[in-house]
């Protein structure tokens, strides 16, 4: 049996209270409840208020994870934040979260890997602990997707929501922990999902505002095909690296972007839908926060517990993707 180096000691989550339903969307853009449900599986999503920051949501999820692990903020060696929606462009949201938590001894940084962000920061946490640089890593995935989507574009706006998930990663002491990590990217496909305006290449000005290029642009169908292909491949690889068979996966927790992507990924990974965690109908796509929020819910609901084999798999802009085999 593979001996893990690090373990997910605890999890936490934060979802804003405000619910935006499909019916609400039918009043804002040319869409129907039937189209959204049939094409995506989404029924509603959460929306953070204008005074709730990405930092606020991350801090709430992180505080819950720290308390559950019995770890003080001052014990954190490294704070890694994944977000596609930083509160400001400089400095990192991780530094703002560090200050709010009082994680004074930690190095803090943001990682940009879009919806795959949680799997990326898990892999980095694992490497950091393996190298001996530190023992406690706080990973936080926090996203305010409603702040970067185009509320007038029906093909993207109905898909997204806001929220945050967090985990404390510690050195493993037994056979529970991360057994395999497969993280990948293909920058040749970067234009499929992007925010082209407002960065250093095309600094924010009136023309960016006029053509709305500071907002999310996606070629949905292409992203869909690549998502299924990449997540299936990564799932099979992580299962094999962990020394499992598909039958030994107790729960598959995929990125929650679209129920059709989830079903196809599960089919190719040979995991039946009864063993797949789904909450896309309640929250839509919260980018990198989908996986840690789902992991936290699955633990809370008792769908998994100590010793369960859990496969995390995600996909996003970059393109980036990956899978993590975890014994919780
Ligand atoms: O998390 C990061 C990764 N992101 C994803 O994984 C998203 C991947 N992509 C998808 O989930 C799907 O491609 C979408 C849900 C975005 C779109 O579903 P689709 O089945 O691929 O639809 P489509 O883009 O091929 O559009 C089909 C039709 C089009 O109309 P025409 O050209 O056939 O007349 C669209 O204009 O559906 C139309 N459409 C809508 N109709 C009603 C697009 N959005 C809507 C809408 N309501 N909200």
Coordinates of C-alpha atoms and ligand atoms in Angstrom, one line a residue:
X1 CA 0.0 0.0 0.0
X2 CA 1.3 3.5 -0.9
X3 CA 2.3 5.5 2.2
X4 CA 1.0 9.1 1.9
X5 CA 3.3 12.1 2.7
X6 CA 0.5 14.5 3.7
X7 CA -3.1 14.4 4.7
X8 CA -6.2 16.6 4.5
X9 CA -6.6 17.1 8.2
X10 CA -9.8 19.2 7.9
X11 CA -12.1 21.1 5.6
X12 CA -14.3 24.1 5.7
X13 CA -16.6 26.0 3.4
X14 CA -18.6 29.3 2.9
X15 CA -21.5 29.9 0.6
X16 CA -23.2 33.3 0.5
X17 CA -26.9 33.3 1.5
X18 CA -28.4 34.9 -1.6
X19 CA -29.8 32.3 -4.0
X20 CA -30.3 33.2 -7.7
X21 CA -32.7 30.7 -9.4
X22 CA -33.1 29.8 -13.0
X23 CA -36.4 31.6 -12.9
X24 CA -34.6 34.8 -11.8
X25 CA -32.3 34.4 -14.9
X26 CA -35.3 34.1 -17.2
X27 CA -36.2 37.7 -16.2
X28 CA -32.7 39.0 -17.0
X29 CA -31.6 37.2 -20.3
X30 CA -33.2 35.3 -23.1
X31 CA -33.3 31.9 -21.5
X32 CA -35.6 29.2 -20.1
X33 CA -35.5 27.1 -17.0
X34 CA -35.7 24.1 -19.2
X35 CA -32.6 25.0 -21.3
X36 CA -30.5 25.6 -18.2
X37 CA -31.5 22.4 -16.4
X38 CA -31.3 20.2 -19.5
X39 CA -28.0 21.6 -20.8
X40 CA -26.2 22.1 -17.4
X41 CA -28.1 20.5 -14.5
X42 CA -28.0 23.8 -12.6
X43 CA -31.1 24.9 -10.7
X44 CA -29.7 27.7 -8.6
X45 CA -26.5 29.3 -7.6
X46 CA -25.2 31.5 -4.7
X47 CA -24.3 35.2 -5.2
X48 CA -22.1 37.2 -2.8
X49 CA -23.2 40.7 -2.0
X50 CA -21.2 43.7 -3.3
X51 CA -19.8 44.2 0.2
X52 CA -18.6 40.5 0.5
X53 CA -15.1 40.2 -0.7
X54 CA -13.2 37.1 -2.0
X55 CA -11.1 37.5 1.1
X56 CA -14.1 37.5 3.4
X57 CA -15.3 34.2 1.9
X58 CA -11.9 32.7 2.1
X59 CA -11.4 33.7 5.7
X60 CA -14.8 32.2 6.7
X61 CA -13.9 28.8 5.1
X62 CA -10.3 28.9 6.4
X63 CA -11.4 29.7 10.0
X64 CA -13.7 26.6 9.9
X65 CA -11.0 24.4 8.6
X66 CA -8.4 25.6 11.2
X67 CA -10.8 25.1 14.1
X68 CA -11.8 21.6 12.9
X69 CA -8.1 20.7 12.6
X70 CA -7.3 22.2 16.0
X71 CA -4.6 24.3 14.4
X72 CA -4.0 27.9 15.3
X73 CA -3.5 30.5 12.5
X74 CA 0.0 31.2 13.9
X75 CA 1.0 27.5 13.2
X76 CA 0.5 27.8 9.5
X77 CA 3.8 27.6 7.5
X78 CA 2.3 28.2 4.1
X79 CA -0.9 29.8 2.9
X80 CA -1.9 29.0 -0.7
X81 CA -4.9 30.5 -2.3
X82 CA -6.5 29.6 -5.6
X83 CA -8.7 32.2 -7.2
X84 CA -9.7 33.4 -10.6
X85 CA -11.2 36.5 -9.0
X86 CA -8.7 38.2 -6.7
X87 CA -10.1 41.2 -4.9
X88 CA -7.3 43.4 -6.3
X89 CA -4.6 42.7 -8.9
X90 CA -1.8 43.4 -6.5
X91 CA -0.9 42.2 -3.9
X92 CA -2.3 38.6 -3.6
X93 CA -5.6 37.7 -2.0
X94 CA -3.5 35.3 0.1
X95 CA -1.8 38.2 1.8
X96 CA -5.1 39.8 2.7
X97 CA -6.4 36.4 4.0
X98 CA -3.1 36.0 6.0
X99 CA -3.6 39.4 7.6
X100 CA -7.2 38.7 8.6
X101 CA -6.4 35.3 10.0
X102 CA -3.2 36.4 11.8
X103 CA -1.2 33.7 10.1
X104 CA 1.8 35.7 10.9
X105 CA 4.6 33.2 10.3
X106 CA 3.2 31.9 6.9
X107 CA 4.5 32.6 3.4
X108 CA 1.4 33.5 1.4
X109 CA 0.7 33.4 -2.3
X110 CA -2.1 33.1 -4.9
X111 CA -2.0 30.4 -7.5
X112 CA -3.8 31.0 -10.8
X113 CA -5.1 27.7 -12.2
X114 CA -8.7 28.6 -12.7
X115 CA -11.2 25.7 -11.8
X116 CA -8.3 23.3 -11.2
X117 CA -6.9 25.5 -8.6
X118 CA -7.7 23.4 -5.5
X119 CA -6.0 20.4 -7.0
X120 CA -3.0 22.5 -7.9
X121 CA -2.6 23.9 -4.4
X122 CA -3.1 20.4 -2.9
X123 CA -0.2 19.2 -5.0
X124 CA 2.0 22.2 -4.1
X125 CA 1.2 21.7 -0.4
X126 CA 2.2 18.1 -0.7
X127 CA 5.5 19.0 -2.3
X128 CA 6.2 21.7 0.3
X129 CA 5.7 19.2 3.1
X130 CA 7.7 16.5 1.3
X131 CA 10.6 18.9 0.9
X132 CA 10.7 19.5 4.6
X133 CA 10.2 23.3 4.2
X134 CA 7.2 23.2 6.6
X135 CA 4.6 21.0 8.3
X136 CA 1.2 22.9 8.1
X137 CA -0.2 24.3 4.9
X138 CA -3.6 26.1 4.7
X139 CA -5.1 25.9 1.2
X140 CA -8.0 28.1 0.4
X141 CA -10.1 28.3 -2.8
X142 CA -12.3 31.3 -3.0
X143 CA -14.2 32.7 -5.9
X144 CA -16.6 35.5 -6.8
X145 CA -17.4 34.4 -10.3
X146 CA -20.3 36.7 -10.5
X147 CA -17.9 39.7 -10.4
X148 CA -16.2 38.6 -13.7
X149 CA -19.0 37.1 -15.7
X150 CA -20.9 39.0 -18.3
X151 CA -24.4 39.4 -16.9
X152 CA -25.7 40.0 -20.4
X153 CA -24.2 36.9 -22.0
X154 CA -26.7 34.1 -21.5
X155 CA -24.2 31.4 -22.7
X156 CA -21.9 32.0 -19.7
X157 CA -23.8 34.0 -17.0
X158 CA -26.2 31.3 -16.0
X159 CA -23.4 28.9 -15.3
X160 CA -21.5 30.5 -12.4
X161 CA -21.8 31.2 -8.6
X162 CA -19.7 32.3 -5.6
X163 CA -18.2 30.6 -2.6
X164 CA -15.1 29.2 -0.9
X165 CA -13.6 26.0 0.4
X166 CA -10.5 25.5 2.5
X167 CA -8.4 22.6 4.0
X168 CA -5.6 22.2 6.4
X169 CA -2.9 19.9 5.0
X170 CA -0.5 18.3 7.5
X171 CA 2.2 15.6 7.4
X172 CA 0.5 12.2 7.3
X173 CA 1.1 10.0 10.3
X174 CA -0.6 6.8 9.0
X175 CA -2.1 5.4 5.9
X176 CA -4.6 8.3 5.4
X177 CA -3.7 11.1 3.0
X178 CA -2.9 12.0 -0.6
X179 CA -1.9 8.9 -2.5
X180 CA -1.6 10.3 -6.1
X181 CA -1.6 13.7 -7.8
X182 CA -1.8 14.3 -11.5
X183 CA -1.8 18.0 -12.5
X184 CA -1.5 19.1 -16.1
X185 CA -2.0 22.1 -18.4
X186 CA -2.1 22.9 -22.2
X187 CA -1.5 26.6 -22.8
X188 CA -2.1 26.1 -26.6
X189 CA -5.8 26.0 -25.7
X190 CA -5.7 29.2 -23.5
X191 CA -8.0 31.2 -25.8
X192 CA -10.9 28.8 -25.2
X193 CA -11.7 30.3 -21.8
X194 CA -10.2 33.8 -21.0
X195 CA -10.6 37.4 -19.9
X196 CA -8.6 39.1 -22.6
X197 CA -8.9 42.7 -21.5
X198 CA -7.8 44.6 -18.5
X199 CA -4.4 42.9 -18.0
X200 CA -0.9 44.2 -18.9
X201 CA -1.3 43.2 -22.6
X202 CA -4.4 45.3 -22.9
X203 CA -4.6 47.7 -19.9
X204 CA -8.0 48.7 -18.7
X205 CA -9.4 51.7 -20.6
X206 CA -12.6 52.9 -22.2
X207 CA -12.2 50.5 -25.2
X208 CA -12.0 47.5 -22.8
X209 CA -15.1 48.6 -21.0
X210 CA -16.9 49.2 -24.3
X211 CA -16.1 45.7 -25.8
X212 CA -16.6 44.0 -22.4
X213 CA -13.3 42.1 -22.9
X214 CA -12.5 42.3 -19.1
X215 CA -15.3 39.8 -18.6
X216 CA -15.3 36.0 -19.0
X217 CA -15.3 34.7 -22.6
X218 CA -15.8 31.0 -23.3
X219 CA -16.1 28.6 -26.3
X220 CA -18.4 26.3 -24.3
X221 CA -18.6 23.4 -26.7
X222 CA -14.8 23.1 -27.1
X223 CA -14.2 23.4 -23.4
X224 CA -16.8 20.7 -22.8
X225 CA -15.1 18.2 -25.1
X226 CA -11.7 18.9 -23.6
X227 CA -13.0 18.7 -20.1
X228 CA -14.4 15.2 -20.6
X229 CA -11.3 14.0 -22.3
X230 CA -8.8 15.4 -19.8
X231 CA -10.8 14.6 -16.6
X232 CA -11.3 11.0 -17.7
X233 CA -7.6 10.5 -18.5
X234 CA -6.5 12.1 -15.3
X235 CA -9.0 10.1 -13.2
X236 CA -7.8 6.8 -14.7
X237 CA -4.1 7.8 -14.1
X238 CA -4.6 8.8 -10.5
X239 CA -6.6 5.6 -9.8
X240 CA -3.7 3.6 -11.2
X241 CA -1.0 5.6 -9.4
X242 CA -2.9 5.1 -6.1
X243 CA -2.8 1.4 -6.6
X244 CA -6.6 1.2 -6.8
X245 CA -9.1 -0.2 -9.3
X246 CA -12.1 1.9 -10.3
X247 CA -14.2 -0.4 -8.0
X248 CA -12.2 0.8 -5.0
X249 CA -13.2 4.4 -5.4
X250 CA -15.7 5.1 -2.7
X251 CA -16.6 8.6 -3.9
X252 CA -15.7 10.6 -7.0
X253 CA -15.8 14.4 -6.5
X254 CA -15.6 16.1 -9.8
X255 CA -15.5 19.8 -10.7
X256 CA -19.1 20.9 -10.8
X257 CA -19.5 22.8 -14.1
X258 CA -22.1 20.8 -15.9
X259 CA -24.0 17.5 -15.0
X260 CA -23.3 16.2 -18.5
X261 CA -19.6 16.6 -18.1
X262 CA -19.8 14.9 -14.7
X263 CA -21.8 12.0 -16.0
X264 CA -19.4 11.5 -19.0
X265 CA -16.3 11.7 -16.8
X266 CA -17.7 9.1 -14.4
X267 CA -18.6 6.8 -17.2
X268 CA -15.1 6.9 -18.7
X269 CA -13.5 6.6 -15.2
X270 CA -15.8 3.6 -14.7
X271 CA -17.3 5.0 -11.5
X272 CA -21.1 4.5 -11.2
X273 CA -23.1 7.7 -10.5
X274 CA -24.2 6.4 -7.1
X275 CA -20.6 7.0 -6.1
X276 CA -20.3 10.5 -7.6
X277 CA -20.9 13.6 -5.5
X278 CA -23.1 16.2 -7.2
X279 CA -24.1 19.6 -6.0
X280 CA -24.0 21.5 -9.3
X281 CA -27.8 21.9 -9.2
X282 CA -27.4 23.9 -6.0
X283 CA -24.3 26.1 -6.6
X284 CA -23.5 26.0 -10.3
X285 CA -19.8 26.4 -11.2
X286 CA -17.8 28.1 -8.4
X287 CA -14.5 27.6 -10.2
X288 CA -11.8 26.2 -7.9
X289 CA -14.1 26.2 -4.9
X290 CA -16.4 23.5 -6.3
X291 CA -14.2 20.6 -5.2
X292 CA -13.3 21.6 -1.6
X293 CA -16.9 22.7 -1.0
X294 CA -18.1 19.3 -2.3
X295 CA -15.5 17.5 -0.2
X296 CA -16.6 19.3 2.9
X297 CA -20.3 18.6 2.3
X298 CA -19.5 14.9 1.6
X299 CA -17.7 14.6 4.9
X300 CA -20.4 16.4 6.8
X301 CA -23.1 14.2 5.3
X302 CA -21.2 11.0 6.2
X303 CA -21.0 9.9 2.6
X304 CA -17.2 9.5 3.3
X305 CA -15.3 9.0 6.5
X306 CA -12.0 7.9 7.8
X307 CA -10.5 5.4 5.4
X308 CA -12.7 6.2 2.4
X309 CA -11.0 6.3 -1.0
X310 CA -11.9 9.6 -2.7
X311 CA -11.0 10.7 -6.2
X312 CA -11.0 14.5 -6.8
X313 CA -10.9 15.6 -10.5
X314 CA -11.1 19.1 -12.0
X315 CA -10.7 21.0 -15.2
X316 CA -10.5 24.7 -16.1
X317 CA -9.1 27.7 -18.0
X318 CA -5.5 27.4 -19.1
X319 CA -6.4 24.8 -20.0
X320 CA -5.6 23.1 -16.7
X321 CA -6.8 19.8 -15.3
X322 CA -5.9 17.2 -12.8
X323 CA -6.9 14.4 -10.4
X324 CA -6.0 13.6 -6.8
X325 CA -6.5 10.2 -5.1
X326 CA -7.1 10.7 -1.4
X327 CA -7.7 8.4 1.5
X328 CA -9.6 10.7 3.9
Ligands
LIG1 O1 -15.4 25.4 -15.3 C1 -14.6 25.6 -16.4 C2 -15.0 24.9 -17.5 N1 -16.2 25.3 -18.0 C3 -17.0 24.3 -18.5 O2 -16.8 23.2 -18.2 C4 -18.2 24.6 -19.3 C5 -18.2 23.7 -20.5 N2 -19.3 23.9 -21.5 C6 -20.6 23.7 -21.2 O3 -20.9 23.3 -20.1 C7 -21.6 23.8 -22.3 O4 -20.9 23.9 -23.5 C8 -22.5 25.0 -22.1 C9 -23.5 24.7 -21.0 C10 -21.8 26.3 -21.9 C11 -23.4 25.2 -23.4 O5 -24.1 24.0 -23.7 P1 -24.1 23.4 -25.2 O6 -24.9 22.3 -25.2 O7 -22.6 23.2 -25.5 O8 -24.7 24.6 -26.0 P2 -24.1 25.4 -27.2 O9 -23.1 26.4 -26.7 O10 -23.7 24.4 -28.3 O11 -25.4 26.2 -27.6 C12 -26.5 25.6 -28.2 C13 -27.6 26.6 -28.3 C14 -27.1 27.8 -29.1 O12 -28.2 28.3 -29.9 P3 -28.1 27.9 -31.5 O13 -26.9 28.6 -32.0 O14 -28.1 26.4 -31.6 O15 -29.4 28.5 -32.0 C15 -27.0 28.9 -28.0 O16 -27.1 30.2 -28.5 O17 -28.1 27.1 -27.1 C16 -28.1 28.5 -27.1 N3 -27.9 29.0 -25.7 C17 -28.9 29.2 -24.8 N4 -30.2 29.1 -25.0 C18 -31.0 29.4 -23.9 C19 -26.7 29.2 -25.1 N5 -26.9 29.6 -23.8 C20 -28.3 29.6 -23.6 C21 -29.1 29.9 -22.6 N6 -30.4 29.8 -22.7 N7 -28.6 30.3 -21.4

